[in-house]
């Protein structure tokens, strides 16, 4: 995240030089997005420290959801930047202005893009390595910024060779609309996480494949529930075992199963099981999040 902050400061300087030398709204829109990157990186750094705090009495499930606030704030900042770009660009469509020093401005913009490319790749690599949503999201945002800059540069070159100055504010508005979409995705992902969204389907499949493999040993399961809080996954399910087993037998099997699932996710998962007798129909009353009232009509094969 310190690298991201440093990259944002450097690119702000380079992109604003490009804007002041050329007067291009395209370069202005690109520079304004780098300001968003800076604020987003600072906020992400603060929330990253919060998310790493261990569980306490007020937050017994840890602080992992702090990462989602980072995405929400970053998305809001991006939307503000996008509408600022559109507001500044509309007058230029009505009264197009000539641009100067386009070659020099383009070189500064290319230099800024290379910095973002390097920082983005480093962030994504470390985000995947450390299973950090904040790092990976910030890295992807920087790579999106690189593609935005490439689009601006191509557009500016078209302005230079065609002399159609109205293309410049149009390019800026297209960049702004792309930023709006990025902001929407960030806010949507944040809302999804705060609403306790389930872990990805392919990861749930890993769990069910393992649990299904145990059914031949007179063991079954139901009520598999999952949710994601930042880096940590919370997984719970009911383990159906023979009623004649002792408490210790059931507990030992549950411990082994929980440990196996935690190892699937490199111990970034908290697994909780609830043991029930497999022969008792009442064990099927709680296969959903709300407990059912058992009746003889209830299909126990669910």
mmCIF file of N, CA and C in Angstrom, residues 3-134:
data_model
loop_
_atom_site.group_PDB
_atom_site.id
_atom_site.type_symbol
_atom_site.label_atom_id
_atom_site.label_comp_id
_atom_site.label_asym_id
_atom_site.label_seq_id
_atom_site.Cartn_x
_atom_site.Cartn_y
_atom_site.Cartn_z
ATOM 1 N N UNK A 3 3.652 1.462 -1.547
ATOM 2 C CA UNK A 3 4.038 1.543 -2.963
ATOM 3 C C UNK A 3 2.925 2.195 -3.773
ATOM 4 N N UNK A 4 1.682 1.835 -3.473
ATOM 5 C CA UNK A 4 0.536 2.402 -4.187
ATOM 6 C C UNK A 4 0.441 3.905 -3.952
ATOM 7 N N UNK A 5 0.679 4.326 -2.710
ATOM 8 C CA UNK A 5 0.637 5.761 -2.390
ATOM 9 C C UNK A 5 1.745 6.504 -3.145
ATOM 10 N N UNK A 6 2.949 5.930 -3.131
ATOM 11 C CA UNK A 6 4.076 6.560 -3.831
ATOM 12 C C UNK A 6 3.800 6.655 -5.333
ATOM 13 N N UNK A 7 3.235 5.589 -5.911
ATOM 14 C CA UNK A 7 2.915 5.583 -7.343
ATOM 15 C C UNK A 7 1.871 6.653 -7.662
ATOM 16 N N UNK A 8 0.873 6.799 -6.776
ATOM 17 C CA UNK A 8 -0.177 7.797 -7.004
ATOM 18 C C UNK A 8 0.399 9.207 -6.982
ATOM 19 N N UNK A 9 1.292 9.483 -6.017
ATOM 20 C CA UNK A 9 1.903 10.816 -5.933
ATOM 21 C C UNK A 9 2.708 11.114 -7.200
ATOM 22 N N UNK A 10 3.501 10.118 -7.643
ATOM 23 C CA UNK A 10 4.321 10.300 -8.840
ATOM 24 C C UNK A 10 3.468 10.520 -10.090
ATOM 25 N N UNK A 11 2.424 9.719 -10.244
ATOM 26 C CA UNK A 11 1.597 9.836 -11.455
ATOM 27 C C UNK A 11 0.767 11.119 -11.454
ATOM 28 N N UNK A 12 0.360 11.581 -10.273
ATOM 29 C CA UNK A 12 -0.357 12.863 -10.215
ATOM 30 C C UNK A 12 0.528 13.972 -10.780
ATOM 31 N N UNK A 13 1.780 13.981 -10.342
ATOM 32 C CA UNK A 13 2.703 15.002 -10.832
ATOM 33 C C UNK A 13 2.906 14.918 -12.333
ATOM 34 N N UNK A 14 3.157 13.715 -12.839
ATOM 35 C CA UNK A 14 3.420 13.543 -14.273
ATOM 36 C C UNK A 14 2.190 13.878 -15.122
ATOM 37 N N UNK A 15 1.013 13.425 -14.667
ATOM 38 C CA UNK A 15 -0.188 13.641 -15.470
ATOM 39 C C UNK A 15 -0.639 15.103 -15.458
ATOM 40 N N UNK A 16 -0.420 15.793 -14.335
ATOM 41 C CA UNK A 16 -0.791 17.206 -14.319
ATOM 42 C C UNK A 16 0.187 18.045 -15.147
ATOM 43 N N UNK A 17 1.443 17.617 -15.197
ATOM 44 C CA UNK A 17 2.387 18.282 -16.109
ATOM 45 C C UNK A 17 1.893 18.126 -17.549
ATOM 46 N N UNK A 18 1.449 16.888 -17.877
ATOM 47 C CA UNK A 18 0.914 16.639 -19.216
ATOM 48 C C UNK A 18 -0.290 17.540 -19.494
ATOM 49 N N UNK A 19 -1.158 17.720 -18.500
ATOM 50 C CA UNK A 19 -2.347 18.563 -18.671
ATOM 51 C C UNK A 19 -1.976 20.033 -18.846
ATOM 52 N N UNK A 20 -1.090 20.555 -17.975
ATOM 53 C CA UNK A 20 -0.733 21.966 -18.040
ATOM 54 C C UNK A 20 0.035 22.310 -19.321
ATOM 55 N N UNK A 21 0.808 21.365 -19.837
ATOM 56 C CA UNK A 21 1.559 21.618 -21.061
ATOM 57 C C UNK A 21 0.671 21.588 -22.305
ATOM 58 N N UNK A 22 -0.408 20.819 -22.238
ATOM 59 C CA UNK A 22 -1.253 20.636 -23.429
ATOM 60 C C UNK A 22 -2.613 21.310 -23.330
ATOM 61 N N UNK A 23 -3.135 21.445 -22.104
ATOM 62 C CA UNK A 23 -4.489 21.956 -21.937
ATOM 63 C C UNK A 23 -5.543 20.920 -22.293
ATOM 64 N N UNK A 24 -5.149 19.648 -22.388
ATOM 65 C CA UNK A 24 -6.060 18.582 -22.816
ATOM 66 C C UNK A 24 -6.966 18.132 -21.676
ATOM 67 N N UNK A 25 -8.272 18.077 -21.940
ATOM 68 C CA UNK A 25 -9.219 17.556 -20.949
ATOM 69 C C UNK A 25 -9.028 16.055 -20.760
ATOM 70 N N UNK A 26 -8.539 15.387 -21.807
ATOM 71 C CA UNK A 26 -8.250 13.957 -21.671
ATOM 72 C C UNK A 26 -7.181 13.724 -20.624
ATOM 73 N N UNK A 27 -6.095 14.500 -20.695
ATOM 74 C CA UNK A 27 -5.031 14.380 -19.700
ATOM 75 C C UNK A 27 -5.518 14.829 -18.318
ATOM 76 N N UNK A 28 -6.407 15.844 -18.310
ATOM 77 C CA UNK A 28 -6.964 16.307 -17.031
ATOM 78 C C UNK A 28 -7.766 15.194 -16.361
ATOM 79 N N UNK A 29 -8.590 14.493 -17.147
ATOM 80 C CA UNK A 29 -9.410 13.411 -16.587
ATOM 81 C C UNK A 29 -8.520 12.294 -16.041
ATOM 82 N N UNK A 30 -7.434 12.011 -16.747
ATOM 83 C CA UNK A 30 -6.500 10.977 -16.304
ATOM 84 C C UNK A 30 -5.822 11.387 -15.002
ATOM 85 N N UNK A 31 -5.447 12.670 -14.898
ATOM 86 C CA UNK A 31 -4.790 13.166 -13.688
ATOM 87 C C UNK A 31 -5.738 13.139 -12.499
ATOM 88 N N UNK A 32 -6.998 13.486 -12.739
ATOM 89 C CA UNK A 32 -7.978 13.511 -11.653
ATOM 90 C C UNK A 32 -8.204 12.104 -11.104
ATOM 91 N N UNK A 33 -8.175 11.109 -11.983
ATOM 92 C CA UNK A 33 -8.332 9.734 -11.508
ATOM 93 C C UNK A 33 -7.155 9.328 -10.617
ATOM 94 N N UNK A 34 -5.964 9.845 -10.894
ATOM 95 C CA UNK A 34 -4.813 9.532 -10.050
ATOM 96 C C UNK A 34 -4.970 10.138 -8.656
ATOM 97 N N UNK A 35 -5.655 11.297 -8.565
ATOM 98 C CA UNK A 35 -5.964 11.856 -7.248
ATOM 99 C C UNK A 35 -6.844 10.885 -6.463
ATOM 100 N N UNK A 36 -7.808 10.284 -7.165
ATOM 101 C CA UNK A 36 -8.673 9.280 -6.531
ATOM 102 C C UNK A 36 -7.828 8.102 -6.056
ATOM 103 N N UNK A 37 -6.877 7.684 -6.893
ATOM 104 C CA UNK A 37 -5.993 6.576 -6.507
ATOM 105 C C UNK A 37 -5.251 6.889 -5.215
ATOM 106 N N UNK A 38 -4.790 8.126 -5.080
ATOM 107 C CA UNK A 38 -4.046 8.522 -3.878
ATOM 108 C C UNK A 38 -4.931 8.444 -2.639
ATOM 109 N N UNK A 39 -6.112 9.075 -2.702
ATOM 110 C CA UNK A 39 -7.021 9.043 -1.550
ATOM 111 C C UNK A 39 -7.439 7.612 -1.222
ATOM 112 N N UNK A 40 -7.704 6.834 -2.259
ATOM 113 C CA UNK A 40 -8.130 5.443 -2.057
ATOM 114 C C UNK A 40 -7.021 4.628 -1.408
ATOM 115 N N UNK A 41 -5.766 4.855 -1.816
ATOM 116 C CA UNK A 41 -4.640 4.104 -1.249
ATOM 117 C C UNK A 41 -4.428 4.453 0.225
ATOM 118 N N UNK A 42 -4.586 5.734 0.557
ATOM 119 C CA UNK A 42 -4.430 6.156 1.966
ATOM 120 C C UNK A 42 -5.523 5.524 2.825
ATOM 121 N N UNK A 43 -6.763 5.586 2.323
ATOM 122 C CA UNK A 43 -7.877 4.982 3.068
ATOM 123 C C UNK A 43 -7.681 3.475 3.198
ATOM 124 N N UNK A 44 -7.244 2.837 2.111
ATOM 125 C CA UNK A 44 -7.029 1.392 2.126
ATOM 126 C C UNK A 44 -5.954 1.014 3.134
ATOM 127 N N UNK A 45 -4.900 1.822 3.223
ATOM 128 C CA UNK A 45 -3.823 1.547 4.176
ATOM 129 C C UNK A 45 -4.342 1.595 5.607
ATOM 130 N N UNK A 46 -5.149 2.608 5.908
ATOM 131 C CA UNK A 46 -5.725 2.742 7.255
ATOM 132 C C UNK A 46 -6.616 1.542 7.575
ATOM 133 N N UNK A 47 -7.488 1.186 6.626
ATOM 134 C CA UNK A 47 -8.421 0.086 6.868
ATOM 135 C C UNK A 47 -7.718 -1.265 6.851
ATOM 136 N N UNK A 48 -6.596 -1.363 6.146
ATOM 137 C CA UNK A 48 -5.818 -2.601 6.164
ATOM 138 C C UNK A 48 -5.277 -2.853 7.563
ATOM 139 N N UNK A 49 -4.801 -1.784 8.213
ATOM 140 C CA UNK A 49 -4.324 -1.916 9.597
ATOM 141 C C UNK A 49 -5.468 -2.333 10.525
ATOM 142 N N UNK A 50 -6.657 -1.769 10.287
ATOM 143 C CA UNK A 50 -7.816 -2.121 11.124
ATOM 144 C C UNK A 50 -8.206 -3.577 10.906
ATOM 145 N N UNK A 51 -8.230 -4.022 9.652
ATOM 146 C CA UNK A 51 -8.666 -5.391 9.337
ATOM 147 C C UNK A 51 -7.713 -6.438 9.914
ATOM 148 N N UNK A 52 -6.446 -6.067 10.130
ATOM 149 C CA UNK A 52 -5.472 -7.017 10.658
ATOM 150 C C UNK A 52 -5.555 -7.174 12.175
ATOM 151 N N UNK A 53 -6.319 -6.296 12.852
ATOM 152 C CA UNK A 53 -6.429 -6.398 14.304
ATOM 153 C C UNK A 53 -7.082 -7.720 14.697
ATOM 154 N N UNK A 54 -6.604 -8.345 15.772
ATOM 155 C CA UNK A 54 -7.232 -9.598 16.224
ATOM 156 C C UNK A 54 -8.620 -9.343 16.803
ATOM 157 N N UNK A 55 -9.378 -10.404 16.941
ATOM 158 C CA UNK A 55 -10.720 -10.290 17.526
ATOM 159 C C UNK A 55 -10.633 -9.743 18.946
ATOM 160 N N UNK A 56 -11.656 -8.978 19.340
ATOM 161 C CA UNK A 56 -11.712 -8.455 20.703
ATOM 162 C C UNK A 56 -13.143 -8.600 21.221
ATOM 163 N N UNK A 57 -13.405 -8.067 22.404
ATOM 164 C CA UNK A 57 -14.716 -8.242 23.025
ATOM 165 C C UNK A 57 -15.824 -7.574 22.217
ATOM 166 N N UNK A 58 -15.511 -6.458 21.573
ATOM 167 C CA UNK A 58 -16.527 -5.756 20.782
ATOM 168 C C UNK A 58 -16.670 -6.335 19.379
ATOM 169 N N UNK A 59 -15.630 -7.023 18.897
ATOM 170 C CA UNK A 59 -15.642 -7.579 17.539
ATOM 171 C C UNK A 59 -15.123 -9.014 17.611
ATOM 172 N N UNK A 60 -15.977 -9.906 18.075
ATOM 173 C CA UNK A 60 -15.542 -11.274 18.370
ATOM 174 C C UNK A 60 -15.265 -12.099 17.114
ATOM 175 N N UNK A 61 -15.720 -11.630 15.955
ATOM 176 C CA UNK A 61 -15.428 -12.309 14.698
ATOM 177 C C UNK A 61 -14.303 -11.615 13.930
ATOM 178 N N UNK A 62 -13.577 -10.738 14.604
ATOM 179 C CA UNK A 62 -12.463 -10.051 13.971
ATOM 180 C C UNK A 62 -12.898 -8.770 13.275
ATOM 181 N N UNK A 63 -11.967 -8.161 12.532
ATOM 182 C CA UNK A 63 -12.192 -6.871 11.890
ATOM 183 C C UNK A 63 -12.086 -6.965 10.365
ATOM 184 N N UNK A 64 -12.229 -8.166 9.821
ATOM 185 C CA UNK A 64 -12.007 -8.393 8.393
ATOM 186 C C UNK A 64 -12.901 -7.571 7.481
ATOM 187 N N UNK A 65 -14.109 -7.231 7.938
ATOM 188 C CA UNK A 65 -15.043 -6.506 7.072
ATOM 189 C C UNK A 65 -14.622 -5.067 6.826
ATOM 190 N N UNK A 66 -13.588 -4.600 7.551
ATOM 191 C CA UNK A 66 -13.099 -3.242 7.303
ATOM 192 C C UNK A 66 -12.665 -3.080 5.855
ATOM 193 N N UNK A 67 -12.225 -4.168 5.228
ATOM 194 C CA UNK A 67 -11.778 -4.105 3.841
ATOM 195 C C UNK A 67 -12.906 -3.661 2.904
ATOM 196 N N UNK A 68 -14.137 -4.022 3.238
ATOM 197 C CA UNK A 68 -15.251 -3.670 2.368
ATOM 198 C C UNK A 68 -15.550 -2.174 2.421
ATOM 199 N N UNK A 69 -15.283 -1.533 3.569
ATOM 200 C CA UNK A 69 -15.476 -0.085 3.658
ATOM 201 C C UNK A 69 -14.500 0.629 2.737
ATOM 202 N N UNK A 70 -13.294 0.064 2.599
ATOM 203 C CA UNK A 70 -12.305 0.637 1.696
ATOM 204 C C UNK A 70 -12.839 0.671 0.269
ATOM 205 N N UNK A 71 -13.413 -0.453 -0.185
ATOM 206 C CA UNK A 71 -13.959 -0.524 -1.541
ATOM 207 C C UNK A 71 -15.102 0.460 -1.732
ATOM 208 N N UNK A 72 -15.952 0.597 -0.708
ATOM 209 C CA UNK A 72 -17.102 1.502 -0.813
ATOM 210 C C UNK A 72 -16.644 2.950 -0.926
ATOM 211 N N UNK A 73 -15.681 3.338 -0.079
ATOM 212 C CA UNK A 73 -15.180 4.721 -0.110
ATOM 213 C C UNK A 73 -14.473 5.005 -1.436
ATOM 214 N N UNK A 74 -13.661 4.036 -1.892
ATOM 215 C CA UNK A 74 -12.952 4.201 -3.156
ATOM 216 C C UNK A 74 -13.950 4.358 -4.307
ATOM 217 N N UNK A 75 -15.013 3.549 -4.291
ATOM 218 C CA UNK A 75 -16.031 3.649 -5.335
ATOM 219 C C UNK A 75 -16.712 5.007 -5.331
ATOM 220 N N UNK A 76 -17.016 5.532 -4.127
ATOM 221 C CA UNK A 76 -17.659 6.846 -4.027
ATOM 222 C C UNK A 76 -16.748 7.949 -4.552
ATOM 223 N N UNK A 77 -15.456 7.879 -4.207
ATOM 224 C CA UNK A 77 -14.490 8.873 -4.695
ATOM 225 C C UNK A 77 -14.387 8.847 -6.220
ATOM 226 N N UNK A 78 -14.404 7.639 -6.771
ATOM 227 C CA UNK A 78 -14.324 7.483 -8.226
ATOM 228 C C UNK A 78 -15.530 8.130 -8.902
ATOM 229 N N UNK A 79 -16.714 7.953 -8.335
ATOM 230 C CA UNK A 79 -17.916 8.547 -8.920
ATOM 231 C C UNK A 79 -17.845 10.077 -8.889
ATOM 232 N N UNK A 80 -17.332 10.617 -7.759
ATOM 233 C CA UNK A 80 -17.184 12.074 -7.657
ATOM 234 C C UNK A 80 -16.231 12.582 -8.733
ATOM 235 N N UNK A 81 -15.107 11.879 -8.906
ATOM 236 C CA UNK A 81 -14.126 12.278 -9.927
ATOM 237 C C UNK A 81 -14.743 12.219 -11.328
ATOM 238 N N UNK A 82 -15.511 11.167 -11.593
ATOM 239 C CA UNK A 82 -16.108 10.998 -12.920
ATOM 240 C C UNK A 82 -17.052 12.150 -13.261
ATOM 241 N N UNK A 83 -17.910 12.523 -12.313
ATOM 242 C CA UNK A 83 -18.858 13.601 -12.587
ATOM 243 C C UNK A 83 -18.149 14.958 -12.679
ATOM 244 N N UNK A 84 -17.019 15.102 -11.966
ATOM 245 C CA UNK A 84 -16.223 16.334 -12.087
ATOM 246 C C UNK A 84 -15.634 16.447 -13.485
ATOM 247 N N UNK A 85 -15.165 15.339 -14.031
ATOM 248 C CA UNK A 85 -14.599 15.320 -15.383
ATOM 249 C C UNK A 85 -15.669 15.705 -16.411
ATOM 250 N N UNK A 86 -16.856 15.105 -16.276
ATOM 251 C CA UNK A 86 -17.949 15.397 -17.220
ATOM 252 C C UNK A 86 -18.332 16.881 -17.140
ATOM 253 N N UNK A 87 -18.402 17.401 -15.905
ATOM 254 C CA UNK A 87 -18.777 18.809 -15.698
ATOM 255 C C UNK A 87 -17.779 19.747 -16.372
ATOM 256 N N UNK A 88 -16.469 19.399 -16.279
ATOM 257 C CA UNK A 88 -15.434 20.249 -16.869
ATOM 258 C C UNK A 88 -15.332 20.080 -18.383
ATOM 259 N N UNK A 89 -15.791 18.947 -18.901
ATOM 260 C CA UNK A 89 -15.620 18.649 -20.324
ATOM 261 C C UNK A 89 -16.723 19.214 -21.203
ATOM 262 N N UNK A 90 -17.922 19.338 -20.669
ATOM 263 C CA UNK A 90 -19.055 19.787 -21.488
ATOM 264 C C UNK A 90 -18.800 21.156 -22.132
ATOM 265 N N UNK A 91 -18.272 22.163 -21.391
ATOM 266 C CA UNK A 91 -18.004 23.449 -22.050
ATOM 267 C C UNK A 91 -17.017 23.342 -23.206
ATOM 268 N N UNK A 92 -16.072 22.389 -23.122
ATOM 269 C CA UNK A 92 -15.096 22.212 -24.200
ATOM 270 C C UNK A 92 -15.741 21.607 -25.455
ATOM 271 N N UNK A 93 -16.828 20.867 -25.285
ATOM 272 C CA UNK A 93 -17.552 20.347 -26.455
ATOM 273 C C UNK A 93 -18.250 21.501 -27.174
ATOM 274 N N UNK A 94 -18.798 22.424 -26.371
ATOM 275 C CA UNK A 94 -19.497 23.580 -26.951
ATOM 276 C C UNK A 94 -18.488 24.520 -27.621
ATOM 277 N N UNK A 95 -17.350 24.740 -26.942
ATOM 278 C CA UNK A 95 -16.301 25.620 -27.483
ATOM 279 C C UNK A 95 -14.961 24.886 -27.469
ATOM 280 N N UNK A 96 -14.681 24.074 -28.496
ATOM 281 C CA UNK A 96 -13.407 23.330 -28.546
ATOM 282 C C UNK A 96 -12.209 24.272 -28.509
ATOM 283 N N UNK A 97 -11.151 23.865 -27.812
ATOM 284 C CA UNK A 97 -9.954 24.668 -27.675
ATOM 285 C C UNK A 97 -8.763 23.956 -28.318
ATOM 286 N N UNK A 98 -7.849 24.689 -28.978
ATOM 287 C CA UNK A 98 -6.653 24.056 -29.541
ATOM 288 C C UNK A 98 -5.731 23.551 -28.441
ATOM 289 N N UNK A 99 -4.966 22.502 -28.739
ATOM 290 C CA UNK A 99 -4.052 21.889 -27.773
ATOM 291 C C UNK A 99 -2.614 22.141 -28.195
ATOM 292 N N UNK A 100 -1.725 22.222 -27.203
ATOM 293 C CA UNK A 100 -0.322 22.494 -27.466
ATOM 294 C C UNK A 100 0.568 21.407 -26.887
ATOM 295 N N UNK A 101 1.798 21.316 -27.404
ATOM 296 C CA UNK A 101 2.837 20.422 -26.858
ATOM 297 C C UNK A 101 2.332 18.997 -26.639
ATOM 298 N N UNK A 102 1.577 18.473 -27.579
ATOM 299 C CA UNK A 102 0.987 17.153 -27.394
ATOM 300 C C UNK A 102 2.039 16.053 -27.286
ATOM 301 N N UNK A 103 3.129 16.176 -28.022
ATOM 302 C CA UNK A 103 4.183 15.167 -27.952
ATOM 303 C C UNK A 103 4.792 15.083 -26.572
ATOM 304 N N UNK A 104 5.126 16.240 -25.980
ATOM 305 C CA UNK A 104 5.711 16.281 -24.628
ATOM 306 C C UNK A 104 4.726 15.749 -23.595
ATOM 307 N N UNK A 105 3.478 16.196 -23.706
ATOM 308 C CA UNK A 105 2.460 15.738 -22.756
ATOM 309 C C UNK A 105 2.259 14.233 -22.820
ATOM 310 N N UNK A 106 2.307 13.687 -24.022
ATOM 311 C CA UNK A 106 2.138 12.243 -24.200
ATOM 312 C C UNK A 106 3.266 11.468 -23.525
ATOM 313 N N UNK A 107 4.497 11.980 -23.610
ATOM 314 C CA UNK A 107 5.637 11.304 -22.970
ATOM 315 C C UNK A 107 5.466 11.260 -21.449
ATOM 316 N N UNK A 108 5.000 12.353 -20.858
ATOM 317 C CA UNK A 108 4.760 12.375 -19.413
ATOM 318 C C UNK A 108 3.662 11.378 -19.032
ATOM 319 N N UNK A 109 2.627 11.296 -19.855
ATOM 320 C CA UNK A 109 1.532 10.362 -19.586
ATOM 321 C C UNK A 109 1.997 8.908 -19.692
ATOM 322 N N UNK A 110 2.851 8.617 -20.666
ATOM 323 C CA UNK A 110 3.389 7.256 -20.817
ATOM 324 C C UNK A 110 4.218 6.877 -19.597
ATOM 325 N N UNK A 111 5.046 7.812 -19.110
ATOM 326 C CA UNK A 111 5.861 7.552 -17.919
ATOM 327 C C UNK A 111 4.981 7.229 -16.714
ATOM 328 N N UNK A 112 3.896 7.987 -16.562
ATOM 329 C CA UNK A 112 2.965 7.739 -15.448
ATOM 330 C C UNK A 112 2.317 6.360 -15.574
ATOM 331 N N UNK A 113 1.974 5.975 -16.804
ATOM 332 C CA UNK A 113 1.330 4.674 -17.034
ATOM 333 C C UNK A 113 2.274 3.530 -16.686
ATOM 334 N N UNK A 114 3.544 3.669 -16.991
ATOM 335 C CA UNK A 114 4.520 2.621 -16.663
ATOM 336 C C UNK A 114 4.668 2.455 -15.156
ATOM 337 N N UNK A 115 4.623 3.568 -14.420
ATOM 338 C CA UNK A 115 4.678 3.493 -12.952
ATOM 339 C C UNK A 115 3.460 2.739 -12.423
ATOM 340 N N UNK A 116 2.274 3.075 -12.931
ATOM 341 C CA UNK A 116 1.047 2.396 -12.496
ATOM 342 C C UNK A 116 1.064 0.919 -12.857
ATOM 343 N N UNK A 117 1.599 0.597 -14.025
ATOM 344 C CA UNK A 117 1.674 -0.796 -14.450
ATOM 345 C C UNK A 117 2.535 -1.608 -13.483
ATOM 346 N N UNK A 118 3.693 -1.092 -13.144
ATOM 347 C CA UNK A 118 4.590 -1.783 -12.211
ATOM 348 C C UNK A 118 3.936 -1.949 -10.836
ATOM 349 N N UNK A 119 3.390 -0.843 -10.304
ATOM 350 C CA UNK A 119 2.771 -0.896 -8.975
ATOM 351 C C UNK A 119 1.571 -1.835 -8.965
ATOM 352 N N UNK A 120 0.753 -1.795 -10.020
ATOM 353 C CA UNK A 120 -0.437 -2.649 -10.084
ATOM 354 C C UNK A 120 -0.086 -4.123 -10.083
ATOM 355 N N UNK A 121 0.927 -4.513 -10.859
ATOM 356 C CA UNK A 121 1.331 -5.922 -10.923
ATOM 357 C C UNK A 121 1.883 -6.397 -9.586
ATOM 358 N N UNK A 122 2.647 -5.540 -8.899
ATOM 359 C CA UNK A 122 3.192 -5.897 -7.586
ATOM 360 C C UNK A 122 2.064 -6.080 -6.569
ATOM 361 N N UNK A 123 1.079 -5.178 -6.593
ATOM 362 C CA UNK A 123 -0.039 -5.258 -5.647
ATOM 363 C C UNK A 123 -0.877 -6.519 -5.867
ATOM 364 N N UNK A 124 -1.173 -6.840 -7.127
ATOM 365 C CA UNK A 124 -1.975 -8.028 -7.422
ATOM 366 C C UNK A 124 -1.231 -9.290 -6.987
ATOM 367 N N UNK A 125 0.063 -9.360 -7.281
ATOM 368 C CA UNK A 125 0.866 -10.518 -6.895
ATOM 369 C C UNK A 125 0.847 -10.733 -5.388
ATOM 370 N N UNK A 126 1.049 -9.659 -4.633
ATOM 371 C CA UNK A 126 1.073 -9.774 -3.177
ATOM 372 C C UNK A 126 -0.324 -9.944 -2.592
ATOM 373 N N UNK A 127 -1.335 -9.380 -3.276
ATOM 374 C CA UNK A 127 -2.707 -9.575 -2.814
ATOM 375 C C UNK A 127 -3.117 -11.030 -2.884
ATOM 376 N N UNK A 128 -2.772 -11.710 -3.997
ATOM 377 C CA UNK A 128 -3.084 -13.129 -4.135
ATOM 378 C C UNK A 128 -2.267 -13.968 -3.154
ATOM 379 N N UNK A 129 -1.006 -13.599 -2.981
ATOM 380 C CA UNK A 129 -0.127 -14.341 -2.082
ATOM 381 C C UNK A 129 -0.619 -14.278 -0.648
ATOM 382 N N UNK A 130 -1.079 -13.101 -0.217
ATOM 383 C CA UNK A 130 -1.512 -12.901 1.164
ATOM 384 C C UNK A 130 -3.024 -12.954 1.335
ATOM 385 N N UNK A 131 -3.743 -13.301 0.229
ATOM 386 C CA UNK A 131 -5.206 -13.390 0.256
ATOM 387 C C UNK A 131 -5.836 -12.089 0.780
ATOM 388 N N UNK A 132 -5.316 -10.968 0.280
ATOM 389 C CA UNK A 132 -5.800 -9.657 0.709
ATOM 390 C C UNK A 132 -6.666 -9.026 -0.373
ATOM 391 N N UNK A 133 -7.935 -8.831 -0.053
ATOM 392 C CA UNK A 133 -8.868 -8.200 -0.980
ATOM 393 C C UNK A 133 -8.443 -6.767 -1.280
ATOM 394 N N UNK A 134 -7.941 -6.044 -0.259
ATOM 395 C CA UNK A 134 -7.555 -4.649 -0.432
ATOM 396 C C UNK A 134 -6.417 -4.522 -1.437
#
